[in-house]
CSV table of C-alpha atoms in Angstrom, one decimal:
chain,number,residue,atom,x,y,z
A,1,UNK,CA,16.9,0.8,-18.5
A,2,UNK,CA,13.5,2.6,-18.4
A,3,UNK,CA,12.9,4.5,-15.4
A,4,UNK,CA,8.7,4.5,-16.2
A,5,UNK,CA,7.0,1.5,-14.3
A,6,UNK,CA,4.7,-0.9,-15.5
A,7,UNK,CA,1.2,0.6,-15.5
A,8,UNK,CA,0.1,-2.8,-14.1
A,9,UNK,CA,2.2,-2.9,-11.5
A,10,UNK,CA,1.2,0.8,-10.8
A,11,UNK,CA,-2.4,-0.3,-10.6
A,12,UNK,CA,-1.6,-3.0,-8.0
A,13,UNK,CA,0.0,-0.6,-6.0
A,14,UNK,CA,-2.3,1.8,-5.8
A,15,UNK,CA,-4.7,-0.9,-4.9
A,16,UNK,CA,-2.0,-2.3,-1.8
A,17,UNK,CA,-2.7,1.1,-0.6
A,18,UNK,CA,-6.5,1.5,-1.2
A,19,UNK,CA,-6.7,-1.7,1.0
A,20,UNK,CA,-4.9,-0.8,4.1
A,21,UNK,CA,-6.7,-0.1,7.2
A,22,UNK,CA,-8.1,3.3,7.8
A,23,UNK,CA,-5.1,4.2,10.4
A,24,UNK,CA,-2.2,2.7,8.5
A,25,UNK,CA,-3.7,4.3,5.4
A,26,UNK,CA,-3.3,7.8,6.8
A,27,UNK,CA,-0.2,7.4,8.2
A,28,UNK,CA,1.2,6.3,5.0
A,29,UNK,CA,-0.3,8.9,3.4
A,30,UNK,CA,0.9,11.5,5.5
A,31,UNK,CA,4.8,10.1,5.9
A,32,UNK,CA,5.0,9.4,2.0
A,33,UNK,CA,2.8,11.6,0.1
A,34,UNK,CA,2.5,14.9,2.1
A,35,UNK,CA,6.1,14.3,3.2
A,36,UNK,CA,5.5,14.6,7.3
A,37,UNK,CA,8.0,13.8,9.8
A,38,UNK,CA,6.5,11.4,12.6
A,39,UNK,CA,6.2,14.3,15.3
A,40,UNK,CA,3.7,15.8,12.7
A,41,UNK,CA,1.8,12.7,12.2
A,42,UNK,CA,1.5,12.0,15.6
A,43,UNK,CA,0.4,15.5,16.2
A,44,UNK,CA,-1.9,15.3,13.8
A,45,UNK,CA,-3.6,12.1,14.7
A,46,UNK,CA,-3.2,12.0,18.4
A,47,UNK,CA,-0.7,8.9,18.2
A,48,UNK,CA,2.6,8.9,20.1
A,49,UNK,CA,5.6,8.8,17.6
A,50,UNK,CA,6.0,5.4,18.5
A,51,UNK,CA,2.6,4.2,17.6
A,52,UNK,CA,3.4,6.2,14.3
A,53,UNK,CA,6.5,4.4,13.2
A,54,UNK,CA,4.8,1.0,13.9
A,55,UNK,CA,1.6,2.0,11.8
A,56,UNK,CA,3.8,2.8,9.2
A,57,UNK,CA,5.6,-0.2,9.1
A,58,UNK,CA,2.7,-2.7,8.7
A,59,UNK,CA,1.2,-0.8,6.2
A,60,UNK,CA,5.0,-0.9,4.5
A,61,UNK,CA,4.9,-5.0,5.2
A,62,UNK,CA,1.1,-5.2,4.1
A,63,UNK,CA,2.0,-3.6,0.6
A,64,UNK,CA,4.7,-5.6,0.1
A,65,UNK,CA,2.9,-8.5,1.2
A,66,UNK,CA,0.5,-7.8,-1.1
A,67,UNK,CA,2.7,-6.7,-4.3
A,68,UNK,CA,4.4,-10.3,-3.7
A,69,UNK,CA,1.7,-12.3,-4.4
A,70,UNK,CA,0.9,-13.0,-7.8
A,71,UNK,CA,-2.2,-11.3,-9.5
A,72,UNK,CA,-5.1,-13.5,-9.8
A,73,UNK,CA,-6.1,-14.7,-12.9
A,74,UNK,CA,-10.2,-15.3,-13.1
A,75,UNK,CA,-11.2,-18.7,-14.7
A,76,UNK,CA,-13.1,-17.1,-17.5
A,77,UNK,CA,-10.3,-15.4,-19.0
A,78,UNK,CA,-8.3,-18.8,-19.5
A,79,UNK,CA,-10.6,-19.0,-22.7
């Protein structure tokens, strides 16, 4: 099985995340890509730990949410 994923579906991630809201979008950030606990978030951004965690998961359910659907086709490239 190839471990390299689809550059398409890479593209449609990477624009999940670019649509997030502002405070889910640096909470993700933070907890995935600069590898910070939630204390560190929360420091960071003022939240309580709890506010952290449920940041993160909508901006988990909103990605999914949005990887689920399927990719819109536009009517002019039917032809």
């Amino acid at each position: 099985m190839n471990d390299t994923p689809d550059p398409r579906t890479l593209k449609r991630l990477r624009r999940a995340i670019r649509r997030l809201p502002r405070d889910q979008h640096a909470v993700f950030c933070a907890v995935r890509y600069e590898d910070l606990d939630y204390e560190q978030v929360a420091a960071r951004t003022g939240l309580t730990i709890r506010e952290v965690e449920h940041l993160l998961a909508q901006a988990l359910f909103a990605i999914m949410r949005d990887m689920d659907r399927t990719p819109r086709r536009r009517w002019w490239r039917f032809w």
